[in-house]
Amino acid sequence: MRHFLNLSNAGADAIAAMLDDALTRKQARAGWPKGKVDADAPLSGRVLAMIFEKNSTRTRVSFDMAIRQLGGKSIVMEAGQMQLGRGETVADTARVLSGYVDAIMIRTDDHAKVEEMAHYASVPVINGLTDASHPCQIMADLLTIIESGKSLPGLKVAWLGDGNNVLASIVEAAGLMHFDVVAACPQGFQPEEEAITRASGRARVVADPREAVEGADIVVTDTWISMGQAQADAKLAAMMPYQVDAALMAHAKPDAKFLHCLPAHRGEEVTPDVIDGAQSLIWAEAENRLHAQKAVLRWCFGQIG
Ligand code: CP
Ligand code: NVA
């Protein structure tokens, strides 16, 4: 059974194969209406159930369109409207859904819940974001980087701000795909040591934002307040020196690109001139959620890797 709970579930070779597949499929259907099914309809007859315990725009719509373009169908559920929201266990939900659908995607808070879902499900389970990681996002980010003409091995990625779930998956990708991450995070908001060790020596945390960005190929940031976190003035104040503005971007390589998983808060983690400027790849990055997730779905069903 193939579960996609973190990038390491797939491993480097399968990730590379998924990125190749995503790019090929994206190019093959360029200009087609979004709802048209890919010529080979590889997931015809398959149904994906999606469970959301947190808000989502990109993950919800891109997974829904991904399974449709592959010839399958989806069922989208808010956890609050399920019995899960009234105390039915994750384990029981997993076993019941496994009798109805062919795969389950879940967005939740505690990463232990996706692990429990995978343990009890008899169909593939996909992590659509937890407090600990966001592997589907990073598949789209890697695809966007490659599409921009850069190759992953040896790349220098700078992260600015909160040591959060998105950073944890970037760091995991660094270890697998052999690029380097320097994360500049304020005291008290650094990533867990365990997340950094997953990069097998390819990630380090610094305090100085300029040190992180110096000579970077890719500059990445994310919201300072993730879903489920309290809006705290002290945190926003601590983050302010880590805002990505034009002066900070000037320390990166001249051809450096800017990424942000979205949703963004212009004037907080990034200034409008950077996120809406020539170096920003955010719209391609958002679209690539669709193309990357099609590959993740195909990997889950044993069609890739
Ligand atoms: N980047 C991302 O996961 O966006 P959503 O929260 O809108 O799904
Ligand atoms: N770190 C953010 C990512 C949103 C896609 C969050 O968890 O809210």
PDB file of C-alpha atoms and ligand atoms in Angstrom:
ATOM      1  CA  MET A   1       0.000   0.000   0.000  1.00  0.00           C
ATOM      2  CA  ARG A   2       1.452   3.371  -1.020  1.00  0.00           C
ATOM      3  CA  HIS A   3       0.708   6.216   1.392  1.00  0.00           C
ATOM      4  CA  PHE A   4       2.023   9.714   0.709  1.00  0.00           C
ATOM      5  CA  LEU A   5       2.349  11.072   4.250  1.00  0.00           C
ATOM      6  CA  ASN A   6       5.775  12.573   3.723  1.00  0.00           C
ATOM      7  CA  LEU A   7       8.189  12.802   0.801  1.00  0.00           C
ATOM      8  CA  SER A   8      10.326   9.983   2.186  1.00  0.00           C
ATOM      9  CA  ASN A   9       7.400   7.561   1.683  1.00  0.00           C
ATOM     10  CA  ALA A  10       8.128   7.886  -2.028  1.00  0.00           C
ATOM     11  CA  GLY A  11      11.896   8.449  -1.972  1.00  0.00           C
ATOM     12  CA  ALA A  12      14.182  10.294  -4.374  1.00  0.00           C
ATOM     13  CA  ASP A  13      13.768   8.093  -7.461  1.00  0.00           C
ATOM     14  CA  ALA A  14       9.977   8.085  -7.294  1.00  0.00           C
ATOM     15  CA  ILE A  15       9.907  11.842  -6.678  1.00  0.00           C
ATOM     16  CA  ALA A  16      12.064  12.401  -9.758  1.00  0.00           C
ATOM     17  CA  ALA A  17       9.775  10.110 -11.780  1.00  0.00           C
ATOM     18  CA  MET A  18       6.681  11.940 -10.499  1.00  0.00           C
ATOM     19  CA  LEU A  19       8.148  15.334 -11.444  1.00  0.00           C
ATOM     20  CA  ASP A  20       8.933  14.030 -14.940  1.00  0.00           C
ATOM     21  CA  ASP A  21       5.439  12.652 -15.307  1.00  0.00           C
ATOM     22  CA  ALA A  22       3.866  15.885 -14.048  1.00  0.00           C
ATOM     23  CA  LEU A  23       5.790  17.950 -16.578  1.00  0.00           C
ATOM     24  CA  THR A  24       5.017  15.592 -19.478  1.00  0.00           C
ATOM     25  CA  ARG A  25       1.303  15.501 -18.672  1.00  0.00           C
ATOM     26  CA  LYS A  26       1.169  19.259 -18.165  1.00  0.00           C
ATOM     27  CA  GLN A  27       2.756  19.849 -21.560  1.00  0.00           C
ATOM     28  CA  ALA A  28       0.589  17.213 -23.280  1.00  0.00           C
ATOM     29  CA  ARG A  29      -2.647  18.951 -22.286  1.00  0.00           C
ATOM     30  CA  ALA A  30      -1.518  22.571 -22.701  1.00  0.00           C
ATOM     31  CA  GLY A  31      -4.422  24.704 -23.911  1.00  0.00           C
ATOM     32  CA  TRP A  32      -7.053  22.035 -23.250  1.00  0.00           C
ATOM     33  CA  PRO A  33     -10.221  22.928 -21.316  1.00  0.00           C
ATOM     34  CA  LYS A  34      -9.516  22.256 -17.618  1.00  0.00           C
ATOM     35  CA  GLY A  35     -12.299  19.692 -17.296  1.00  0.00           C
ATOM     36  CA  LYS A  36     -11.186  17.553 -20.240  1.00  0.00           C
ATOM     37  CA  VAL A  37      -9.847  14.156 -19.171  1.00  0.00           C
ATOM     38  CA  ASP A  38      -6.256  13.229 -20.123  1.00  0.00           C
ATOM     39  CA  ALA A  39      -6.151  11.073 -23.255  1.00  0.00           C
ATOM     40  CA  ASP A  40      -5.231   7.870 -21.365  1.00  0.00           C
ATOM     41  CA  ALA A  41      -7.612   8.475 -18.392  1.00  0.00           C
ATOM     42  CA  PRO A  42      -5.267   6.499 -16.113  1.00  0.00           C
ATOM     43  CA  LEU A  43      -7.445   6.689 -12.984  1.00  0.00           C
ATOM     44  CA  SER A  44     -10.735   5.976 -14.693  1.00  0.00           C
ATOM     45  CA  GLY A  45     -13.174   4.453 -12.197  1.00  0.00           C
ATOM     46  CA  ARG A  46     -11.190   5.612  -9.151  1.00  0.00           C
ATOM     47  CA  VAL A  47     -12.720   7.799  -6.443  1.00  0.00           C
ATOM     48  CA  LEU A  48     -10.741  10.036  -4.081  1.00  0.00           C
ATOM     49  CA  ALA A  49     -12.319  11.119  -0.777  1.00  0.00           C
ATOM     50  CA  MET A  50     -10.974  14.336   0.707  1.00  0.00           C
ATOM     51  CA  ILE A  51     -11.359  15.278   4.364  1.00  0.00           C
ATOM     52  CA  PHE A  52     -10.709  18.850   5.473  1.00  0.00           C
ATOM     53  CA  GLU A  53     -10.229  19.676   9.143  1.00  0.00           C
ATOM     54  CA  LYS A  54      -8.717  23.016   8.097  1.00  0.00           C
ATOM     55  CA  ASN A  55      -9.477  25.588   5.414  1.00  0.00           C
ATOM     56  CA  SER A  56      -8.149  25.190   1.883  1.00  0.00           C
ATOM     57  CA  THR A  57      -8.471  26.689  -1.573  1.00  0.00           C
ATOM     58  CA  ARG A  58      -5.554  25.291  -3.572  1.00  0.00           C
ATOM     59  CA  THR A  59      -5.377  21.788  -2.103  1.00  0.00           C
ATOM     60  CA  ARG A  60      -9.138  21.285  -2.372  1.00  0.00           C
ATOM     61  CA  VAL A  61      -9.584  22.477  -5.943  1.00  0.00           C
ATOM     62  CA  SER A  62      -6.308  21.151  -7.361  1.00  0.00           C
ATOM     63  CA  PHE A  63      -6.879  17.628  -5.985  1.00  0.00           C
ATOM     64  CA  ASP A  64     -10.466  17.692  -7.219  1.00  0.00           C
ATOM     65  CA  MET A  65      -9.339  18.738 -10.703  1.00  0.00           C
ATOM     66  CA  ALA A  66      -6.376  16.335 -10.582  1.00  0.00           C
ATOM     67  CA  ILE A  67      -8.530  13.254 -10.061  1.00  0.00           C
ATOM     68  CA  ARG A  68     -11.033  14.485 -12.687  1.00  0.00           C
ATOM     69  CA  GLN A  69      -8.317  15.048 -15.302  1.00  0.00           C
ATOM     70  CA  LEU A  70      -7.034  11.534 -14.598  1.00  0.00           C
ATOM     71  CA  GLY A  71     -10.501  10.175 -15.305  1.00  0.00           C
ATOM     72  CA  GLY A  72     -11.623   9.619 -11.708  1.00  0.00           C
ATOM     73  CA  LYS A  73     -14.027  11.337  -9.315  1.00  0.00           C
ATOM     74  CA  SER A  74     -13.859  12.952  -5.882  1.00  0.00           C
ATOM     75  CA  ILE A  75     -15.911  13.383  -2.723  1.00  0.00           C
ATOM     76  CA  VAL A  76     -15.012  16.435  -0.645  1.00  0.00           C
ATOM     77  CA  MET A  77     -15.945  16.476   3.040  1.00  0.00           C
ATOM     78  CA  GLU A  78     -15.611  19.014   5.816  1.00  0.00           C
ATOM     79  CA  ALA A  79     -14.616  17.112   8.966  1.00  0.00           C
ATOM     80  CA  GLY A  80     -17.104  19.186  10.959  1.00  0.00           C
ATOM     81  CA  GLN A  81     -19.970  17.764   8.922  1.00  0.00           C
ATOM     82  CA  MET A  82     -18.734  14.179   9.282  1.00  0.00           C
ATOM     83  CA  GLN A  83     -19.177  11.916  12.287  1.00  0.00           C
ATOM     84  CA  LEU A  84     -15.409  12.460  12.670  1.00  0.00           C
ATOM     85  CA  GLY A  85     -16.398  15.914  13.918  1.00  0.00           C
ATOM     86  CA  ARG A  86     -18.622  14.305  16.592  1.00  0.00           C
ATOM     87  CA  GLY A  87     -15.993  11.970  17.952  1.00  0.00           C
ATOM     88  CA  GLU A  88     -15.974   8.996  15.579  1.00  0.00           C
ATOM     89  CA  THR A  89     -12.386   7.819  15.584  1.00  0.00           C
ATOM     90  CA  VAL A  90      -9.917   8.299  12.753  1.00  0.00           C
ATOM     91  CA  ALA A  91      -9.383   4.523  12.770  1.00  0.00           C
ATOM     92  CA  ASP A  92     -13.091   3.759  12.265  1.00  0.00           C
ATOM     93  CA  THR A  93     -13.406   6.471   9.622  1.00  0.00           C
ATOM     94  CA  ALA A  94     -10.425   4.992   7.764  1.00  0.00           C
ATOM     95  CA  ARG A  95     -11.920   1.494   7.762  1.00  0.00           C
ATOM     96  CA  VAL A  96     -15.362   2.680   6.645  1.00  0.00           C
ATOM     97  CA  LEU A  97     -14.080   4.939   3.847  1.00  0.00           C
ATOM     98  CA  SER A  98     -11.801   2.163   2.601  1.00  0.00           C
ATOM     99  CA  GLY A  99     -14.946   0.217   1.709  1.00  0.00           C
ATOM    100  CA  TYR A 100     -16.301   3.043  -0.444  1.00  0.00           C
ATOM    101  CA  VAL A 101     -13.416   4.876  -2.117  1.00  0.00           C
ATOM    102  CA  ASP A 102     -10.066   4.111  -3.724  1.00  0.00           C
ATOM    103  CA  ALA A 103      -7.924   6.749  -1.951  1.00  0.00           C
ATOM    104  CA  ILE A 104      -8.214   9.239   0.911  1.00  0.00           C
ATOM    105  CA  MET A 105      -6.640  12.679   1.208  1.00  0.00           C
ATOM    106  CA  ILE A 106      -6.782  14.355   4.605  1.00  0.00           C
ATOM    107  CA  ARG A 107      -5.828  17.838   5.792  1.00  0.00           C
ATOM    108  CA  THR A 108      -5.620  17.971   9.565  1.00  0.00           C
ATOM    109  CA  ASP A 109      -3.689  19.348  12.543  1.00  0.00           C
ATOM    110  CA  ASP A 110      -1.894  16.541  14.369  1.00  0.00           C
ATOM    111  CA  HIS A 111       0.346  14.523  12.034  1.00  0.00           C
ATOM    112  CA  ALA A 112      -0.426  11.436  14.150  1.00  0.00           C
ATOM    113  CA  LYS A 113      -3.940  11.509  12.653  1.00  0.00           C
ATOM    114  CA  VAL A 114      -2.716  10.956   9.077  1.00  0.00           C
ATOM    115  CA  GLU A 115      -0.491   8.162  10.347  1.00  0.00           C
ATOM    116  CA  GLU A 116      -3.466   6.586  12.129  1.00  0.00           C
ATOM    117  CA  MET A 117      -5.577   6.993   8.982  1.00  0.00           C
ATOM    118  CA  ALA A 118      -2.889   5.250   6.929  1.00  0.00           C
ATOM    119  CA  HIS A 119      -2.528   2.490   9.517  1.00  0.00           C
ATOM    120  CA  TYR A 120      -6.215   1.570   9.439  1.00  0.00           C
ATOM    121  CA  ALA A 121      -7.058   2.363   5.799  1.00  0.00           C
ATOM    122  CA  SER A 122      -6.788  -0.343   3.165  1.00  0.00           C
ATOM    123  CA  VAL A 123      -6.477   2.307   0.411  1.00  0.00           C
ATOM    124  CA  PRO A 124      -3.719   4.927  -0.145  1.00  0.00           C
ATOM    125  CA  VAL A 125      -3.763   7.929   2.223  1.00  0.00           C
ATOM    126  CA  ILE A 126      -2.348  11.321   1.198  1.00  0.00           C
ATOM    127  CA  ASN A 127      -1.265  14.087   3.564  1.00  0.00           C
ATOM    128  CA  GLY A 128      -2.921  17.298   2.389  1.00  0.00           C
ATOM    129  CA  LEU A 129      -1.112  19.282   5.139  1.00  0.00           C
ATOM    130  CA  THR A 130      -0.609  18.695   8.832  1.00  0.00           C
ATOM    131  CA  ASP A 131       0.998  20.848  11.512  1.00  0.00           C
ATOM    132  CA  ALA A 132       4.206  18.906  10.805  1.00  0.00           C
ATOM    133  CA  SER A 133       4.472  18.824   6.998  1.00  0.00           C
ATOM    134  CA  HIS A 134       3.036  19.686   3.581  1.00  0.00           C
ATOM    135  CA  PRO A 135       4.606  17.266   1.089  1.00  0.00           C
ATOM    136  CA  CYS A 136       2.131  17.912  -1.772  1.00  0.00           C
ATOM    137  CA  GLN A 137       3.082  21.592  -1.715  1.00  0.00           C
ATOM    138  CA  ILE A 138       6.752  20.782  -2.000  1.00  0.00           C
ATOM    139  CA  MET A 139       6.139  18.487  -4.997  1.00  0.00           C
ATOM    140  CA  ALA A 140       4.624  21.538  -6.725  1.00  0.00           C
ATOM    141  CA  ASP A 141       7.533  23.722  -5.597  1.00  0.00           C
ATOM    142  CA  LEU A 142      10.106  21.274  -6.993  1.00  0.00           C
ATOM    143  CA  LEU A 143       8.177  21.110 -10.260  1.00  0.00           C
ATOM    144  CA  THR A 144       8.137  24.914 -10.444  1.00  0.00           C
ATOM    145  CA  ILE A 145      11.872  25.140  -9.795  1.00  0.00           C
ATOM    146  CA  ILE A 146      12.652  22.587 -12.519  1.00  0.00           C
ATOM    147  CA  GLU A 147      10.263  24.286 -14.931  1.00  0.00           C
ATOM    148  CA  SER A 148      12.098  27.576 -14.352  1.00  0.00           C
ATOM    149  CA  GLY A 149      15.203  25.936 -15.825  1.00  0.00           C
ATOM    150  CA  LYS A 150      17.079  25.173 -12.594  1.00  0.00           C
ATOM    151  CA  SER A 151      18.145  21.675 -11.623  1.00  0.00           C
ATOM    152  CA  LEU A 152      17.731  20.539  -8.030  1.00  0.00           C
ATOM    153  CA  PRO A 153      21.129  19.064  -7.097  1.00  0.00           C
ATOM    154  CA  GLY A 154      23.373  21.741  -5.604  1.00  0.00           C
ATOM    155  CA  LEU A 155      20.674  24.422  -5.574  1.00  0.00           C
ATOM    156  CA  LYS A 156      20.707  26.888  -2.670  1.00  0.00           C
ATOM    157  CA  VAL A 157      17.264  27.539  -1.177  1.00  0.00           C
ATOM    158  CA  ALA A 158      16.765  30.297   1.398  1.00  0.00           C
ATOM    159  CA  TRP A 159      13.798  30.150   3.776  1.00  0.00           C
ATOM    160  CA  LEU A 160      12.717  33.206   5.740  1.00  0.00           C
ATOM    161  CA  GLY A 161      10.453  33.421   8.780  1.00  0.00           C
ATOM    162  CA  ASP A 162       8.540  30.755  10.653  1.00  0.00           C
ATOM    163  CA  GLY A 163      10.047  27.291  11.095  1.00  0.00           C
ATOM    164  CA  ASN A 164       6.782  25.650  10.070  1.00  0.00           C
ATOM    165  CA  ASN A 165       5.239  22.649   8.260  1.00  0.00           C
ATOM    166  CA  VAL A 166       6.163  23.912   4.788  1.00  0.00           C
ATOM    167  CA  LEU A 167       9.802  24.384   5.794  1.00  0.00           C
ATOM    168  CA  ALA A 168       9.848  20.854   7.259  1.00  0.00           C
ATOM    169  CA  SER A 169       8.895  19.407   3.861  1.00  0.00           C
ATOM    170  CA  ILE A 170      11.391  21.613   1.986  1.00  0.00           C
ATOM    171  CA  VAL A 171      14.103  20.372   4.323  1.00  0.00           C
ATOM    172  CA  GLU A 172      13.016  16.780   3.766  1.00  0.00           C
ATOM    173  CA  ALA A 173      13.157  17.366  -0.009  1.00  0.00           C
ATOM    174  CA  ALA A 174      16.671  18.821   0.327  1.00  0.00           C
ATOM    175  CA  GLY A 175      17.960  15.609   1.867  1.00  0.00           C
ATOM    176  CA  LEU A 176      16.309  13.473  -0.806  1.00  0.00           C
ATOM    177  CA  MET A 177      17.042  15.592  -3.885  1.00  0.00           C
ATOM    178  CA  HIS A 178      20.485  16.907  -2.828  1.00  0.00           C
ATOM    179  CA  PHE A 179      19.997  20.651  -2.581  1.00  0.00           C
ATOM    180  CA  ASP A 180      20.834  22.952   0.334  1.00  0.00           C
ATOM    181  CA  VAL A 181      18.485  24.924   2.568  1.00  0.00           C
ATOM    182  CA  VAL A 182      19.479  27.794   4.814  1.00  0.00           C
ATOM    183  CA  ALA A 183      16.556  28.845   6.999  1.00  0.00           C
ATOM    184  CA  ALA A 184      16.605  32.188   8.783  1.00  0.00           C
ATOM    185  CA  CYS A 185      14.153  32.040  11.664  1.00  0.00           C
ATOM    186  CA  PRO A 186      13.825  34.200  14.776  1.00  0.00           C
ATOM    187  CA  GLN A 187      14.574  32.793  18.214  1.00  0.00           C
ATOM    188  CA  GLY A 188      11.645  30.753  19.462  1.00  0.00           C
ATOM    189  CA  PHE A 189      10.284  30.059  15.962  1.00  0.00           C
ATOM    190  CA  GLN A 190      12.952  27.759  14.614  1.00  0.00           C
ATOM    191  CA  PRO A 191      12.040  24.350  13.176  1.00  0.00           C
ATOM    192  CA  GLU A 192      12.176  21.235  15.327  1.00  0.00           C
ATOM    193  CA  GLU A 193      15.653  19.724  15.452  1.00  0.00           C
ATOM    194  CA  GLU A 194      14.136  16.462  14.195  1.00  0.00           C
ATOM    195  CA  ALA A 195      12.920  18.205  11.014  1.00  0.00           C
ATOM    196  CA  ILE A 196      16.409  19.555  10.295  1.00  0.00           C
ATOM    197  CA  THR A 197      18.083  16.176  10.754  1.00  0.00           C
ATOM    198  CA  ARG A 198      15.818  14.787   8.001  1.00  0.00           C
ATOM    199  CA  ALA A 199      17.895  16.821   5.518  1.00  0.00           C
ATOM    200  CA  SER A 200      20.939  14.606   6.164  1.00  0.00           C
ATOM    201  CA  GLY A 201      23.223  17.621   6.685  1.00  0.00           C
ATOM    202  CA  ARG A 202      21.824  19.698   3.801  1.00  0.00           C
ATOM    203  CA  ALA A 203      19.906  22.168   5.989  1.00  0.00           C
ATOM    204  CA  ARG A 204      20.943  24.669   8.625  1.00  0.00           C
ATOM    205  CA  VAL A 205      19.190  27.332  10.638  1.00  0.00           C
ATOM    206  CA  VAL A 206      20.618  30.822  11.060  1.00  0.00           C
ATOM    207  CA  ALA A 207      19.408  33.982  12.792  1.00  0.00           C
ATOM    208  CA  ASP A 208      20.507  36.496  10.129  1.00  0.00           C
ATOM    209  CA  PRO A 209      18.127  36.797   7.144  1.00  0.00           C
ATOM    210  CA  ARG A 210      20.891  38.150   4.895  1.00  0.00           C
ATOM    211  CA  GLU A 211      23.104  35.159   5.637  1.00  0.00           C
ATOM    212  CA  ALA A 212      20.325  32.852   4.456  1.00  0.00           C
ATOM    213  CA  VAL A 213      19.628  34.751   1.237  1.00  0.00           C
ATOM    214  CA  GLU A 214      23.276  35.432   0.247  1.00  0.00           C
ATOM    215  CA  GLY A 215      23.840  33.723  -3.121  1.00  0.00           C
ATOM    216  CA  ALA A 216      20.501  31.874  -3.014  1.00  0.00           C
ATOM    217  CA  ASP A 217      18.899  30.466  -6.178  1.00  0.00           C
ATOM    218  CA  ILE A 218      15.440  30.274  -4.607  1.00  0.00           C
ATOM    219  CA  VAL A 219      13.963  32.437  -1.835  1.00  0.00           C
ATOM    220  CA  VAL A 220      10.897  31.051  -0.046  1.00  0.00           C
ATOM    221  CA  THR A 221       8.659  32.278   2.707  1.00  0.00           C
ATOM    222  CA  ASP A 222       5.208  31.507   4.106  1.00  0.00           C
ATOM    223  CA  THR A 223       2.639  33.042   6.401  1.00  0.00           C
ATOM    224  CA  TRP A 224       3.914  33.951   9.856  1.00  0.00           C
ATOM    225  CA  ILE A 225       0.748  32.611  11.462  1.00  0.00           C
ATOM    226  CA  SER A 226      -0.224  29.144  10.261  1.00  0.00           C
ATOM    227  CA  MET A 227      -3.713  27.678  10.534  1.00  0.00           C
ATOM    228  CA  GLY A 228      -4.482  26.750  14.129  1.00  0.00           C
ATOM    229  CA  GLN A 229      -1.941  29.200  15.569  1.00  0.00           C
ATOM    230  CA  ALA A 230      -3.053  32.186  17.620  1.00  0.00           C
ATOM    231  CA  GLN A 231      -2.450  35.618  16.072  1.00  0.00           C
ATOM    232  CA  ALA A 232       0.227  36.976  18.423  1.00  0.00           C
ATOM    233  CA  ASP A 233       1.647  40.499  18.200  1.00  0.00           C
ATOM    234  CA  ALA A 234       4.913  39.310  19.759  1.00  0.00           C
ATOM    235  CA  LYS A 235       5.365  36.764  16.973  1.00  0.00           C
ATOM    236  CA  LEU A 236       4.643  39.293  14.237  1.00  0.00           C
ATOM    237  CA  ALA A 237       7.189  41.683  15.793  1.00  0.00           C
ATOM    238  CA  ALA A 238       9.837  38.949  15.978  1.00  0.00           C
ATOM    239  CA  MET A 239       9.191  38.070  12.321  1.00  0.00           C
ATOM    240  CA  MET A 240       9.401  41.602  10.916  1.00  0.00           C
ATOM    241  CA  PRO A 241      13.198  41.540  10.262  1.00  0.00           C
ATOM    242  CA  TYR A 242      12.596  38.372   8.194  1.00  0.00           C
ATOM    243  CA  GLN A 243      10.184  40.036   5.763  1.00  0.00           C
ATOM    244  CA  VAL A 244      11.216  39.365   2.157  1.00  0.00           C
ATOM    245  CA  ASP A 245      11.593  42.768   0.508  1.00  0.00           C
ATOM    246  CA  ALA A 246      13.579  44.000  -2.500  1.00  0.00           C
ATOM    247  CA  ALA A 247      16.617  44.848  -0.360  1.00  0.00           C
ATOM    248  CA  LEU A 248      16.773  41.289   0.965  1.00  0.00           C
ATOM    249  CA  MET A 249      16.175  39.770  -2.505  1.00  0.00           C
ATOM    250  CA  ALA A 250      19.159  41.787  -3.766  1.00  0.00           C
ATOM    251  CA  HIS A 251      21.426  39.460  -1.738  1.00  0.00           C
ATOM    252  CA  ALA A 252      20.249  36.424  -3.704  1.00  0.00           C
ATOM    253  CA  LYS A 253      21.642  35.530  -7.141  1.00  0.00           C
ATOM    254  CA  PRO A 254      20.497  37.962  -9.867  1.00  0.00           C
ATOM    255  CA  ASP A 255      18.412  35.182 -11.473  1.00  0.00           C
ATOM    256  CA  ALA A 256      16.958  34.004  -8.135  1.00  0.00           C
ATOM    257  CA  LYS A 257      13.268  33.124  -8.009  1.00  0.00           C
ATOM    258  CA  PHE A 258      10.726  33.733  -5.241  1.00  0.00           C
ATOM    259  CA  LEU A 259       8.250  31.088  -4.065  1.00  0.00           C
ATOM    260  CA  HIS A 260       5.320  31.232  -1.614  1.00  0.00           C
ATOM    261  CA  CYS A 261       2.794  28.409  -1.158  1.00  0.00           C
ATOM    262  CA  LEU A 262      -0.037  30.940  -0.620  1.00  0.00           C
ATOM    263  CA  PRO A 263      -2.206  32.285   0.893  1.00  0.00           C
ATOM    264  CA  ALA A 264       0.046  35.348   1.256  1.00  0.00           C
ATOM    265  CA  HIS A 265      -0.068  38.355   3.521  1.00  0.00           C
ATOM    266  CA  ARG A 266       1.419  41.232   1.546  1.00  0.00           C
ATOM    267  CA  GLY A 267       3.195  43.627   3.886  1.00  0.00           C
ATOM    268  CA  GLU A 268       3.879  40.867   6.427  1.00  0.00           C
ATOM    269  CA  GLU A 269       6.111  37.990   5.272  1.00  0.00           C
ATOM    270  CA  VAL A 270       6.654  39.556   1.829  1.00  0.00           C
ATOM    271  CA  THR A 271       6.310  42.992   0.264  1.00  0.00           C
ATOM    272  CA  PRO A 272       3.985  43.474  -2.747  1.00  0.00           C
ATOM    273  CA  ASP A 273       6.851  44.415  -5.085  1.00  0.00           C
ATOM    274  CA  VAL A 274       8.562  41.062  -4.471  1.00  0.00           C
ATOM    275  CA  ILE A 275       5.558  38.717  -4.523  1.00  0.00           C
ATOM    276  CA  ASP A 276       4.053  40.482  -7.539  1.00  0.00           C
ATOM    277  CA  GLY A 277       7.425  41.183  -9.173  1.00  0.00           C
ATOM    278  CA  ALA A 278       9.424  39.646 -12.000  1.00  0.00           C
ATOM    279  CA  GLN A 279      11.265  37.113  -9.812  1.00  0.00           C
ATOM    280  CA  SER A 280       8.083  35.657  -8.331  1.00  0.00           C
ATOM    281  CA  LEU A 281       6.806  32.299  -9.603  1.00  0.00           C
ATOM    282  CA  ILE A 282       3.755  32.114  -7.335  1.00  0.00           C
ATOM    283  CA  TRP A 283       1.106  31.631 -10.036  1.00  0.00           C
ATOM    284  CA  ALA A 284       3.008  28.826 -11.747  1.00  0.00           C
ATOM    285  CA  GLU A 285       3.647  27.347  -8.295  1.00  0.00           C
ATOM    286  CA  ALA A 286      -0.066  27.404  -7.444  1.00  0.00           C
ATOM    287  CA  GLU A 287      -1.035  25.881 -10.814  1.00  0.00           C
ATOM    288  CA  ASN A 288       1.602  23.214 -10.377  1.00  0.00           C
ATOM    289  CA  ARG A 289      -0.250  21.877  -7.338  1.00  0.00           C
ATOM    290  CA  LEU A 290      -2.629  20.371  -9.908  1.00  0.00           C
ATOM    291  CA  HIS A 291       0.074  18.832 -12.078  1.00  0.00           C
ATOM    292  CA  ALA A 292       2.186  17.576  -9.154  1.00  0.00           C
ATOM    293  CA  GLN A 293      -0.791  16.006  -7.421  1.00  0.00           C
ATOM    294  CA  LYS A 294      -1.786  14.119 -10.539  1.00  0.00           C
ATOM    295  CA  ALA A 295       1.622  12.478 -10.321  1.00  0.00           C
ATOM    296  CA  VAL A 296       1.222  11.824  -6.583  1.00  0.00           C
ATOM    297  CA  LEU A 297      -2.140  10.161  -7.241  1.00  0.00           C
ATOM    298  CA  ARG A 298      -0.652   8.024 -10.000  1.00  0.00           C
ATOM    299  CA  TRP A 299       2.233   7.053  -7.705  1.00  0.00           C
ATOM    300  CA  CYS A 300      -0.253   6.038  -5.002  1.00  0.00           C
ATOM    301  CA  PHE A 301      -1.926   3.713  -7.491  1.00  0.00           C
ATOM    302  CA  GLY A 302       1.382   2.158  -8.525  1.00  0.00           C
ATOM    303  CA  GLN A 303       1.449   3.814 -11.950  1.00  0.00           C
ATOM    304  CA  ILE A 304       4.744   5.677 -11.360  1.00  0.00           C
ATOM    305  CA  GLY A 305       7.947   4.579  -9.647  1.00  0.00           C
TER     306      GLY A 305
HETATM  307  N1   CP B   1      -0.833  26.193  -0.381  1.00  0.00           N
HETATM  308  C1   CP B   1      -1.935  25.574   0.053  1.00  0.00           C
HETATM  309  O1   CP B   1      -1.895  24.455   0.561  1.00  0.00           O
HETATM  310  O2   CP B   1      -3.081  26.305  -0.101  1.00  0.00           O
HETATM  311  P1   CP B   1      -4.513  25.964   0.495  1.00  0.00           P
HETATM  312  O3   CP B   1      -4.424  26.159   1.991  1.00  0.00           O
HETATM  313  O4   CP B   1      -5.422  26.976  -0.145  1.00  0.00           O
HETATM  314  O5   CP B   1      -4.867  24.552   0.155  1.00  0.00           O
HETATM  315  N1  NVA B   2       1.988  27.100   6.956  1.00  0.00           N
HETATM  316  C1  NVA B   2       0.684  27.331   6.419  1.00  0.00           C
HETATM  317  C2  NVA B   2       0.549  26.740   5.055  1.00  0.00           C
HETATM  318  C3  NVA B   2      -0.787  26.998   4.391  1.00  0.00           C
HETATM  319  C4  NVA B   2      -0.903  26.353   3.060  1.00  0.00           C
HETATM  320  C5  NVA B   2      -0.356  26.758   7.351  1.00  0.00           C
HETATM  321  O1  NVA B   2      -0.143  25.651   7.880  1.00  0.00           O
HETATM  322  O2  NVA B   2      -1.359  27.420   7.587  1.00  0.00           O
END
